[in-house]
Structures are given as C-alpha cells and as structure tokens.
C-alpha cells in the first residue's frame, strides 16, 4: 500500500491554518470570520490524525482528540451563530466595523 508522506500532510495542514488565519484577519463579516476559525480547527484535526497515524499507528489518541475538537467546534459554531443572529436582529449588520460601537 502506498501511503502519503507526513511532510505532504503537514504542508496541507499548514496551508489550511494560514488560509484560515488570513481569512480571520482580513474579513469584516462575522460569519466569514467564524468560518475561518473553523478552518483553523480543521487543520489542527488533520495534524492530530497525521501524527497519530505515523507515530502511534496502534493507538487512537489522535482520533479521540479530533472527535473532541469536532464536538467543541460544533458547539462553538452554534453559539457563535446564535450571537451573530442576535447582533443582526439588533443592528441589521454583521460587519465588524458596524459592531464596534456597541454599548452593553
């Protein structure tokens, strides 16, 4: 069986992480920023699975960490979208520049 080298997987994971970081720092829409954070979390998941496969092929620790991160990311996305919907209902915008002057 022909396997993919670890360096290729890490390159893809690093590229995904920096694409997510670029999206987080350059976008003004809160939903797009939330998607960028999810992309960064998925790149970490790829790292966990890759290192688990190459360092400890008989154990599933990396897979369990990945499942835990997916569950946390789903909860984070649900809470984040609820907050964004609430902000949109009150201010009619999800632009970061429009939400800076919020008074709590």
PDB file of N, CA and C in Angstrom:
ATOM      1  N   UNK A   1       0.842  -1.184   0.000  1.00  0.00           N
ATOM      2  CA  UNK A   1       0.000   0.000   0.000  1.00  0.00           C
ATOM      3  C   UNK A   1       0.883   1.243   0.000  1.00  0.00           C
ATOM      4  N   UNK A   2       0.567   2.166  -0.843  1.00  0.00           N
ATOM      5  CA  UNK A   2       1.341   3.389  -0.992  1.00  0.00           C
ATOM      6  C   UNK A   2       0.732   4.474  -0.100  1.00  0.00           C
ATOM      7  N   UNK A   3       1.491   4.987   0.863  1.00  0.00           N
ATOM      8  CA  UNK A   3       0.970   5.991   1.790  1.00  0.00           C
ATOM      9  C   UNK A   3       1.522   7.372   1.441  1.00  0.00           C
ATOM     10  N   UNK A   4       0.812   8.371   1.878  1.00  0.00           N
ATOM     11  CA  UNK A   4       1.221   9.753   1.661  1.00  0.00           C
ATOM     12  C   UNK A   4       2.252  10.121   2.727  1.00  0.00           C
ATOM     13  N   UNK A   5       3.355  10.752   2.354  1.00  0.00           N
ATOM     14  CA  UNK A   5       4.362  11.128   3.362  1.00  0.00           C
ATOM     15  C   UNK A   5       3.814  12.160   4.351  1.00  0.00           C
ATOM     16  N   UNK A   6       4.368  12.117   5.542  1.00  0.00           N
ATOM     17  CA  UNK A   6       3.924  13.023   6.603  1.00  0.00           C
ATOM     18  C   UNK A   6       4.153  14.485   6.218  1.00  0.00           C
ATOM     19  N   UNK A   7       5.215  14.771   5.513  1.00  0.00           N
ATOM     20  CA  UNK A   7       5.505  16.162   5.141  1.00  0.00           C
ATOM     21  C   UNK A   7       4.431  16.745   4.228  1.00  0.00           C
ATOM     22  N   UNK A   8       3.852  15.924   3.359  1.00  0.00           N
ATOM     23  CA  UNK A   8       2.788  16.420   2.478  1.00  0.00           C
ATOM     24  C   UNK A   8       1.533  16.755   3.285  1.00  0.00           C
ATOM     25  N   UNK A   9       1.213  15.891   4.228  1.00  0.00           N
ATOM     26  CA  UNK A   9       0.034  16.134   5.070  1.00  0.00           C
ATOM     27  C   UNK A   9       0.239  17.387   5.911  1.00  0.00           C
ATOM     28  N   UNK A  10       1.438  17.547   6.462  1.00  0.00           N
ATOM     29  CA  UNK A  10       1.716  18.734   7.273  1.00  0.00           C
ATOM     30  C   UNK A  10       1.711  20.002   6.428  1.00  0.00           C
ATOM     31  N   UNK A  11       2.143  19.904   5.182  1.00  0.00           N
ATOM     32  CA  UNK A  11       2.097  21.069   4.299  1.00  0.00           C
ATOM     33  C   UNK A  11       0.652  21.497   4.041  1.00  0.00           C
ATOM     34  N   UNK A  12      -0.226  20.527   3.766  1.00  0.00           N
ATOM     35  CA  UNK A  12      -1.641  20.848   3.544  1.00  0.00           C
ATOM     36  C   UNK A  12      -2.262  21.431   4.810  1.00  0.00           C
ATOM     37  N   UNK A  13      -1.925  20.856   5.948  1.00  0.00           N
ATOM     38  CA  UNK A  13      -2.457  21.344   7.216  1.00  0.00           C
ATOM     39  C   UNK A  13      -1.975  22.766   7.509  1.00  0.00           C
ATOM     40  N   UNK A  14      -0.709  23.018   7.265  1.00  0.00           N
ATOM     41  CA  UNK A  14      -0.172  24.369   7.480  1.00  0.00           C
ATOM     42  C   UNK A  14      -0.813  25.367   6.535  1.00  0.00           C
ATOM     43  N   UNK A  15      -1.004  24.960   5.286  1.00  0.00           N
ATOM     44  CA  UNK A  15      -1.655  25.848   4.319  1.00  0.00           C
ATOM     45  C   UNK A  15      -3.078  26.176   4.757  1.00  0.00           C
ATOM     46  N   UNK A  16      -3.822  25.172   5.225  1.00  0.00           N
ATOM     47  CA  UNK A  16      -5.184  25.418   5.707  1.00  0.00           C
ATOM     48  C   UNK A  16      -5.193  26.354   6.910  1.00  0.00           C
ATOM     49  N   UNK A  17      -4.234  26.158   7.817  1.00  0.00           N
ATOM     50  CA  UNK A  17      -4.179  27.014   9.003  1.00  0.00           C
ATOM     51  C   UNK A  17      -3.924  28.473   8.620  1.00  0.00           C
ATOM     52  N   UNK A  18      -2.981  28.700   7.710  1.00  0.00           N
ATOM     53  CA  UNK A  18      -2.676  30.084   7.346  1.00  0.00           C
ATOM     54  C   UNK A  18      -3.738  30.699   6.449  1.00  0.00           C
ATOM     55  N   UNK A  19      -4.437  29.889   5.670  1.00  0.00           N
ATOM     56  CA  UNK A  19      -5.585  30.414   4.929  1.00  0.00           C
ATOM     57  C   UNK A  19      -6.670  30.853   5.916  1.00  0.00           C
ATOM     58  N   UNK A  20      -6.891  30.051   6.947  1.00  0.00           N
ATOM     59  CA  UNK A  20      -7.855  30.432   7.980  1.00  0.00           C
ATOM     60  C   UNK A  20      -7.427  31.674   8.729  1.00  0.00           C
ATOM     61  N   UNK A  21      -6.131  31.784   9.023  1.00  0.00           N
ATOM     62  CA  UNK A  21      -5.627  32.966   9.720  1.00  0.00           C
ATOM     63  C   UNK A  21      -5.767  34.216   8.845  1.00  0.00           C
ATOM     64  N   UNK A  22      -5.479  34.059   7.563  1.00  0.00           N
ATOM     65  CA  UNK A  22      -5.657  35.180   6.631  1.00  0.00           C
ATOM     66  C   UNK A  22      -7.124  35.596   6.583  1.00  0.00           C
ATOM     67  N   UNK A  23      -8.021  34.614   6.507  1.00  0.00           N
ATOM     68  CA  UNK A  23      -9.445  34.923   6.487  1.00  0.00           C
ATOM     69  C   UNK A  23      -9.915  35.581   7.767  1.00  0.00           C
ATOM     70  N   UNK A  24      -9.347  35.193   8.889  1.00  0.00           N
ATOM     71  CA  UNK A  24      -9.742  35.781  10.170  1.00  0.00           C
ATOM     72  C   UNK A  24      -9.301  37.237  10.273  1.00  0.00           C
ATOM     73  N   UNK A  25      -8.095  37.531   9.798  1.00  0.00           N
ATOM     74  CA  UNK A  25      -7.559  38.881   9.950  1.00  0.00           C
ATOM     75  C   UNK A  25      -7.979  39.853   8.856  1.00  0.00           C
ATOM     76  N   UNK A  26      -8.445  39.366   7.716  1.00  0.00           N
ATOM     77  CA  UNK A  26      -8.756  40.280   6.612  1.00  0.00           C
ATOM     78  C   UNK A  26     -10.243  40.479   6.371  1.00  0.00           C
ATOM     79  N   UNK A  27     -11.074  39.609   6.885  1.00  0.00           N
ATOM     80  CA  UNK A  27     -12.511  39.724   6.627  1.00  0.00           C
ATOM     81  C   UNK A  27     -13.181  40.593   7.671  1.00  0.00           C
ATOM     82  N   UNK A  28     -14.269  41.217   7.264  1.00  0.00           N
ATOM     83  CA  UNK A  28     -15.015  42.078   8.164  1.00  0.00           C
ATOM     84  C   UNK A  28     -16.353  41.464   8.563  1.00  0.00           C
ATOM     85  N   UNK A  29     -16.772  40.442   7.852  1.00  0.00           N
ATOM     86  CA  UNK A  29     -18.040  39.787   8.131  1.00  0.00           C
ATOM     87  C   UNK A  29     -17.838  38.763   9.244  1.00  0.00           C
ATOM     88  N   UNK A  30     -18.683  38.788  10.254  1.00  0.00           N
ATOM     89  CA  UNK A  30     -18.525  37.893  11.398  1.00  0.00           C
ATOM     90  C   UNK A  30     -18.711  36.422  11.014  1.00  0.00           C
ATOM     91  N   UNK A  31     -19.589  36.137  10.081  1.00  0.00           N
ATOM     92  CA  UNK A  31     -19.802  34.751   9.659  1.00  0.00           C
ATOM     93  C   UNK A  31     -18.575  34.226   8.936  1.00  0.00           C
ATOM     94  N   UNK A  32     -17.958  35.038   8.103  1.00  0.00           N
ATOM     95  CA  UNK A  32     -16.741  34.624   7.412  1.00  0.00           C
ATOM     96  C   UNK A  32     -15.601  34.423   8.402  1.00  0.00           C
ATOM     97  N   UNK A  33     -15.539  35.251   9.419  1.00  0.00           N
ATOM     98  CA  UNK A  33     -14.513  35.073  10.450  1.00  0.00           C
ATOM     99  C   UNK A  33     -14.736  33.778  11.217  1.00  0.00           C
ATOM    100  N   UNK A  34     -15.988  33.432  11.493  1.00  0.00           N
ATOM    101  CA  UNK A  34     -16.296  32.176  12.163  1.00  0.00           C
ATOM    102  C   UNK A  34     -15.899  30.990  11.288  1.00  0.00           C
ATOM    103  N   UNK A  35     -16.119  31.089   9.988  1.00  0.00           N
ATOM    104  CA  UNK A  35     -15.704  30.023   9.078  1.00  0.00           C
ATOM    105  C   UNK A  35     -14.187  29.893   9.037  1.00  0.00           C
ATOM    106  N   UNK A  36     -13.474  31.002   9.149  1.00  0.00           N
ATOM    107  CA  UNK A  36     -12.014  30.950   9.165  1.00  0.00           C
ATOM    108  C   UNK A  36     -11.509  30.246  10.427  1.00  0.00           C
ATOM    109  N   UNK A  37     -12.158  30.484  11.543  1.00  0.00           N
ATOM    110  CA  UNK A  37     -11.782  29.790  12.781  1.00  0.00           C
ATOM    111  C   UNK A  37     -12.030  28.288  12.644  1.00  0.00           C
ATOM    112  N   UNK A  38     -13.137  27.919  12.016  1.00  0.00           N
ATOM    113  CA  UNK A  38     -13.421  26.502  11.785  1.00  0.00           C
ATOM    114  C   UNK A  38     -12.362  25.875  10.881  1.00  0.00           C
ATOM    115  N   UNK A  39     -11.900  26.608   9.898  1.00  0.00           N
ATOM    116  CA  UNK A  39     -10.850  26.105   9.012  1.00  0.00           C
ATOM    117  C   UNK A  39      -9.555  25.873   9.781  1.00  0.00           C
ATOM    118  N   UNK A  40      -9.242  26.769  10.695  1.00  0.00           N
ATOM    119  CA  UNK A  40      -8.045  26.594  11.520  1.00  0.00           C
ATOM    120  C   UNK A  40      -8.186  25.368  12.437  1.00  0.00           C
ATOM    121  N   UNK A  41      -9.357  25.171  13.004  1.00  0.00           N
ATOM    122  CA  UNK A  41      -9.569  23.998  13.847  1.00  0.00           C
ATOM    123  C   UNK A  41      -9.463  22.699  13.041  1.00  0.00           C
ATOM    124  N   UNK A  42      -9.946  22.725  11.811  1.00  0.00           N
ATOM    125  CA  UNK A  42      -9.839  21.525  10.974  1.00  0.00           C
ATOM    126  C   UNK A  42      -8.394  21.228  10.594  1.00  0.00           C
ATOM    127  N   UNK A  43      -7.575  22.245  10.438  1.00  0.00           N
ATOM    128  CA  UNK A  43      -6.161  21.981  10.152  1.00  0.00           C
ATOM    129  C   UNK A  43      -5.486  21.331  11.362  1.00  0.00           C
ATOM    130  N   UNK A  44      -5.885  21.723  12.564  1.00  0.00           N
ATOM    131  CA  UNK A  44      -5.361  21.071  13.765  1.00  0.00           C
ATOM    132  C   UNK A  44      -5.815  19.615  13.814  1.00  0.00           C
ATOM    133  N   UNK A  45      -7.044  19.350  13.406  1.00  0.00           N
ATOM    134  CA  UNK A  45      -7.531  17.968  13.356  1.00  0.00           C
ATOM    135  C   UNK A  45      -6.704  17.122  12.400  1.00  0.00           C
ATOM    136  N   UNK A  46      -6.357  17.682  11.265  1.00  0.00           N
ATOM    137  CA  UNK A  46      -5.514  16.953  10.312  1.00  0.00           C
ATOM    138  C   UNK A  46      -4.167  16.629  10.946  1.00  0.00           C
ATOM    139  N   UNK A  47      -3.598  17.577  11.693  1.00  0.00           N
ATOM    140  CA  UNK A  47      -2.326  17.318  12.381  1.00  0.00           C
ATOM    141  C   UNK A  47      -2.453  16.180  13.386  1.00  0.00           C
ATOM    142  N   UNK A  48      -3.513  16.196  14.184  1.00  0.00           N
ATOM    143  CA  UNK A  48      -3.699  15.137  15.175  1.00  0.00           C
ATOM    144  C   UNK A  48      -3.778  13.763  14.518  1.00  0.00           C
ATOM    145  N   UNK A  49      -4.570  13.656  13.462  1.00  0.00           N
ATOM    146  CA  UNK A  49      -4.731  12.361  12.803  1.00  0.00           C
ATOM    147  C   UNK A  49      -3.437  11.937  12.128  1.00  0.00           C
ATOM    148  N   UNK A  50      -2.725  12.870  11.505  1.00  0.00           N
ATOM    149  CA  UNK A  50      -1.479  12.523  10.816  1.00  0.00           C
ATOM    150  C   UNK A  50      -0.412  12.057  11.799  1.00  0.00           C
ATOM    151  N   UNK A  51      -0.222  12.790  12.879  1.00  0.00           N
ATOM    152  CA  UNK A  51       0.787  12.375  13.851  1.00  0.00           C
ATOM    153  C   UNK A  51       0.389  11.072  14.544  1.00  0.00           C
ATOM    154  N   UNK A  52      -0.902  10.880  14.757  1.00  0.00           N
ATOM    155  CA  UNK A  52      -1.338   9.625  15.337  1.00  0.00           C
ATOM    156  C   UNK A  52      -1.028   8.462  14.398  1.00  0.00           C
ATOM    157  N   UNK A  53      -1.254   8.663  13.113  1.00  0.00           N
ATOM    158  CA  UNK A  53      -1.026   7.590  12.142  1.00  0.00           C
ATOM    159  C   UNK A  53       0.443   7.238  12.026  1.00  0.00           C
ATOM    160  N   UNK A  54       1.308   8.241  12.053  1.00  0.00           N
ATOM    161  CA  UNK A  54       2.725   7.986  11.825  1.00  0.00           C
ATOM    162  C   UNK A  54       3.511   7.688  13.101  1.00  0.00           C
ATOM    163  N   UNK A  55       3.115   8.222  14.229  1.00  0.00           N
ATOM    164  CA  UNK A  55       3.867   7.991  15.463  1.00  0.00           C
ATOM    165  C   UNK A  55       3.322   6.828  16.274  1.00  0.00           C
ATOM    166  N   UNK A  56       1.995   6.727  16.359  1.00  0.00           N
ATOM    167  CA  UNK A  56       1.368   5.675  17.158  1.00  0.00           C
ATOM    168  C   UNK A  56       0.278   4.994  16.331  1.00  0.00           C
ATOM    169  N   UNK A  57       0.649   4.179  15.367  1.00  0.00           N
ATOM    170  CA  UNK A  57      -0.382   3.598  14.486  1.00  0.00           C
ATOM    171  C   UNK A  57      -1.308   2.609  15.191  1.00  0.00           C
ATOM    172  N   UNK A  58      -0.894   2.061  16.338  1.00  0.00           N
ATOM    173  CA  UNK A  58      -1.736   1.091  17.024  1.00  0.00           C
ATOM    174  C   UNK A  58      -2.664   1.719  18.061  1.00  0.00           C
ATOM    175  N   UNK A  59      -2.519   3.016  18.304  1.00  0.00           N
ATOM    176  CA  UNK A  59      -3.366   3.705  19.283  1.00  0.00           C
ATOM    177  C   UNK A  59      -4.278   4.701  18.566  1.00  0.00           C
ATOM    178  N   UNK A  60      -5.328   5.130  19.244  1.00  0.00           N
ATOM    179  CA  UNK A  60      -6.299   6.056  18.649  1.00  0.00           C
ATOM    180  C   UNK A  60      -6.384   7.375  19.405  1.00  0.00           C
ATOM    181  N   UNK A  61      -5.321   7.768  20.081  1.00  0.00           N
ATOM    182  CA  UNK A  61      -5.367   9.006  20.866  1.00  0.00           C
ATOM    183  C   UNK A  61      -5.623  10.227  19.991  1.00  0.00           C
ATOM    184  N   UNK A  62      -4.972  10.327  18.858  1.00  0.00           N
ATOM    185  CA  UNK A  62      -5.172  11.468  17.966  1.00  0.00           C
ATOM    186  C   UNK A  62      -6.584  11.530  17.420  1.00  0.00           C
ATOM    187  N   UNK A  63      -7.164  10.375  17.141  1.00  0.00           N
ATOM    188  CA  UNK A  63      -8.537  10.331  16.642  1.00  0.00           C
ATOM    189  C   UNK A  63      -9.513  10.783  17.718  1.00  0.00           C
ATOM    190  N   UNK A  64      -9.264  10.383  18.964  1.00  0.00           N
ATOM    191  CA  UNK A  64     -10.142  10.814  20.053  1.00  0.00           C
ATOM    192  C   UNK A  64     -10.043  12.317  20.291  1.00  0.00           C
ATOM    193  N   UNK A  65      -8.829  12.867  20.205  1.00  0.00           N
ATOM    194  CA  UNK A  65      -8.677  14.320  20.313  1.00  0.00           C
ATOM    195  C   UNK A  65      -9.414  15.018  19.174  1.00  0.00           C
ATOM    196  N   UNK A  66      -9.339  14.443  17.984  1.00  0.00           N
ATOM    197  CA  UNK A  66     -10.019  15.029  16.837  1.00  0.00           C
ATOM    198  C   UNK A  66     -11.529  15.021  17.031  1.00  0.00           C
ATOM    199  N   UNK A  67     -12.076  13.927  17.520  1.00  0.00           N
ATOM    200  CA  UNK A  67     -13.519  13.875  17.775  1.00  0.00           C
ATOM    201  C   UNK A  67     -13.929  14.885  18.845  1.00  0.00           C
ATOM    202  N   UNK A  68     -13.092  15.051  19.858  1.00  0.00           N
ATOM    203  CA  UNK A  68     -13.370  16.044  20.892  1.00  0.00           C
ATOM    204  C   UNK A  68     -13.351  17.457  20.303  1.00  0.00           C
ATOM    205  N   UNK A  69     -12.383  17.751  19.446  1.00  0.00           N
ATOM    206  CA  UNK A  69     -12.301  19.080  18.827  1.00  0.00           C
ATOM    207  C   UNK A  69     -13.484  19.307  17.901  1.00  0.00           C
ATOM    208  N   UNK A  70     -13.926  18.289  17.180  1.00  0.00           N
ATOM    209  CA  UNK A  70     -15.087  18.449  16.310  1.00  0.00           C
ATOM    210  C   UNK A  70     -16.329  18.772  17.141  1.00  0.00           C
ATOM    211  N   UNK A  71     -16.487  18.113  18.280  1.00  0.00           N
ATOM    212  CA  UNK A  71     -17.635  18.397  19.149  1.00  0.00           C
ATOM    213  C   UNK A  71     -17.563  19.819  19.702  1.00  0.00           C
ATOM    214  N   UNK A  72     -16.381  20.227  20.134  1.00  0.00           N
ATOM    215  CA  UNK A  72     -16.220  21.596  20.645  1.00  0.00           C
ATOM    216  C   UNK A  72     -16.441  22.616  19.532  1.00  0.00           C
ATOM    217  N   UNK A  73     -15.966  22.330  18.324  1.00  0.00           N
ATOM    218  CA  UNK A  73     -16.152  23.253  17.203  1.00  0.00           C
ATOM    219  C   UNK A  73     -17.623  23.377  16.827  1.00  0.00           C
ATOM    220  N   UNK A  74     -18.359  22.279  16.917  1.00  0.00           N
ATOM    221  CA  UNK A  74     -19.788  22.344  16.625  1.00  0.00           C
ATOM    222  C   UNK A  74     -20.519  23.203  17.657  1.00  0.00           C
ATOM    223  N   UNK A  75     -20.157  23.044  18.924  1.00  0.00           N
ATOM    224  CA  UNK A  75     -20.771  23.872  19.967  1.00  0.00           C
ATOM    225  C   UNK A  75     -20.381  25.336  19.794  1.00  0.00           C
ATOM    226  N   UNK A  76     -19.118  25.569  19.451  1.00  0.00           N
ATOM    227  CA  UNK A  76     -18.644  26.943  19.229  1.00  0.00           C
ATOM    228  C   UNK A  76     -19.364  27.582  18.046  1.00  0.00           C
ATOM    229  N   UNK A  77     -19.574  26.814  16.996  1.00  0.00           N
ATOM    230  CA  UNK A  77     -20.279  27.354  15.830  1.00  0.00           C
ATOM    231  C   UNK A  77     -21.731  27.665  16.159  1.00  0.00           C
ATOM    232  N   UNK A  78     -22.376  26.805  16.933  1.00  0.00           N
ATOM    233  CA  UNK A  78     -23.768  27.047  17.299  1.00  0.00           C
ATOM    234  C   UNK A  78     -23.901  28.300  18.155  1.00  0.00           C
ATOM    235  N   UNK A  79     -23.026  28.447  19.136  1.00  0.00           N
ATOM    236  CA  UNK A  79     -23.074  29.642  19.991  1.00  0.00           C
ATOM    237  C   UNK A  79     -22.700  30.884  19.188  1.00  0.00           C
ATOM    238  N   UNK A  80     -21.693  30.767  18.344  1.00  0.00           N
ATOM    239  CA  UNK A  80     -21.271  31.912  17.527  1.00  0.00           C
ATOM    240  C   UNK A  80     -22.359  32.365  16.571  1.00  0.00           C
ATOM    241  N   UNK A  81     -23.017  31.431  15.922  1.00  0.00           N
ATOM    242  CA  UNK A  81     -24.096  31.800  15.000  1.00  0.00           C
ATOM    243  C   UNK A  81     -25.269  32.403  15.765  1.00  0.00           C
ATOM    244  N   UNK A  82     -25.553  31.897  16.954  1.00  0.00           N
ATOM    245  CA  UNK A  82     -26.629  32.486  17.757  1.00  0.00           C
ATOM    246  C   UNK A  82     -26.301  33.932  18.129  1.00  0.00           C
ATOM    247  N   UNK A  83     -25.064  34.189  18.493  1.00  0.00           N
ATOM    248  CA  UNK A  83     -24.651  35.558  18.821  1.00  0.00           C
ATOM    249  C   UNK A  83     -24.722  36.442  17.585  1.00  0.00           C
ATOM    250  N   UNK A  84     -24.280  35.933  16.454  1.00  0.00           N
ATOM    251  CA  UNK A  84     -24.306  36.724  15.210  1.00  0.00           C
ATOM    252  C   UNK A  84     -25.746  37.031  14.806  1.00  0.00           C
ATOM    253  N   UNK A  85     -26.648  36.061  14.936  1.00  0.00           N
ATOM    254  CA  UNK A  85     -28.057  36.305  14.609  1.00  0.00           C
ATOM    255  C   UNK A  85     -28.642  37.358  15.539  1.00  0.00           C
ATOM    256  N   UNK A  86     -28.304  37.305  16.814  1.00  0.00           N
ATOM    257  CA  UNK A  86     -28.788  38.300  17.766  1.00  0.00           C
ATOM    258  C   UNK A  86     -28.250  39.691  17.420  1.00  0.00           C
ATOM    259  N   UNK A  87     -26.967  39.775  17.053  1.00  0.00           N
ATOM    260  CA  UNK A  87     -26.405  41.065  16.634  1.00  0.00           C
ATOM    261  C   UNK A  87     -27.078  41.585  15.377  1.00  0.00           C
ATOM    262  N   UNK A  88     -27.376  40.694  14.441  1.00  0.00           N
ATOM    263  CA  UNK A  88     -28.031  41.129  13.210  1.00  0.00           C
ATOM    264  C   UNK A  88     -29.447  41.625  13.488  1.00  0.00           C
ATOM    265  N   UNK A  89     -30.148  40.964  14.379  1.00  0.00           N
ATOM    266  CA  UNK A  89     -31.506  41.403  14.703  1.00  0.00           C
ATOM    267  C   UNK A  89     -31.506  42.793  15.335  1.00  0.00           C
ATOM    268  N   UNK A  90     -30.503  43.083  16.157  1.00  0.00           N
ATOM    269  CA  UNK A  90     -30.468  44.364  16.843  1.00  0.00           C
ATOM    270  C   UNK A  90     -29.872  45.484  16.008  1.00  0.00           C
ATOM    271  N   UNK A  91     -28.896  45.172  15.150  1.00  0.00           N
ATOM    272  CA  UNK A  91     -28.151  46.229  14.451  1.00  0.00           C
ATOM    273  C   UNK A  91     -28.224  46.149  12.939  1.00  0.00           C
ATOM    274  N   UNK A  92     -28.901  45.151  12.389  1.00  0.00           N
ATOM    275  CA  UNK A  92     -29.079  44.981  10.952  1.00  0.00           C
ATOM    276  C   UNK A  92     -27.772  44.900  10.174  1.00  0.00           C
ATOM    277  N   UNK A  93     -26.729  44.377  10.828  1.00  0.00           N
ATOM    278  CA  UNK A  93     -25.446  44.221  10.156  1.00  0.00           C
ATOM    279  C   UNK A  93     -24.618  43.182  10.902  1.00  0.00           C
ATOM    280  N   UNK A  94     -23.788  42.452  10.146  1.00  0.00           N
ATOM    281  CA  UNK A  94     -22.830  41.534  10.754  1.00  0.00           C
ATOM    282  C   UNK A  94     -21.409  41.962  10.409  1.00  0.00           C
ATOM    283  N   UNK A  95     -21.270  43.227  10.031  1.00  0.00           N
ATOM    284  CA  UNK A  95     -19.954  43.780   9.733  1.00  0.00           C
ATOM    285  C   UNK A  95     -19.260  44.154  11.040  1.00  0.00           C
ATOM    286  N   UNK A  96     -17.988  43.810  11.146  1.00  0.00           N
ATOM    287  CA  UNK A  96     -17.241  44.080  12.375  1.00  0.00           C
ATOM    288  C   UNK A  96     -17.130  45.577  12.626  1.00  0.00           C
ATOM    289  N   UNK A  97     -16.961  46.359  11.589  1.00  0.00           N
ATOM    290  CA  UNK A  97     -16.829  47.810  11.750  1.00  0.00           C
ATOM    291  C   UNK A  97     -18.123  48.431  12.293  1.00  0.00           C
ATOM    292  N   UNK A  98     -19.263  47.859  11.948  1.00  0.00           N
ATOM    293  CA  UNK A  98     -20.538  48.390  12.432  1.00  0.00           C
ATOM    294  C   UNK A  98     -20.834  47.997  13.868  1.00  0.00           C
ATOM    295  N   UNK A  99     -20.201  46.947  14.369  1.00  0.00           N
ATOM    296  CA  UNK A  99     -20.496  46.479  15.715  1.00  0.00           C
ATOM    297  C   UNK A  99     -19.481  46.971  16.745  1.00  0.00           C
ATOM    298  N   UNK A 100     -18.571  47.843  16.379  1.00  0.00           N
ATOM    299  CA  UNK A 100     -17.573  48.321  17.331  1.00  0.00           C
ATOM    300  C   UNK A 100     -18.143  49.265  18.384  1.00  0.00           C
ATOM    301  N   UNK A 101     -19.179  49.988  18.039  1.00  0.00           N
ATOM    302  CA  UNK A 101     -19.719  50.972  18.971  1.00  0.00           C
ATOM    303  C   UNK A 101     -20.898  50.412  19.782  1.00  0.00           C
ATOM    304  N   UNK A 102     -20.911  49.114  19.989  1.00  0.00           N
ATOM    305  CA  UNK A 102     -21.985  48.528  20.789  1.00  0.00           C
ATOM    306  C   UNK A 102     -21.837  48.915  22.256  1.00  0.00           C
ATOM    307  N   UNK A 103     -22.952  49.194  22.866  1.00  0.00           N
ATOM    308  CA  UNK A 103     -22.970  49.515  24.288  1.00  0.00           C
ATOM    309  C   UNK A 103     -23.706  48.399  24.990  1.00  0.00           C
ATOM    310  N   UNK A 104     -23.043  47.778  25.952  1.00  0.00           N
ATOM    311  CA  UNK A 104     -23.624  46.619  26.644  1.00  0.00           C
ATOM    312  C   UNK A 104     -24.124  47.013  27.989  1.00  0.00           C
TER     313      UNK A 104
END
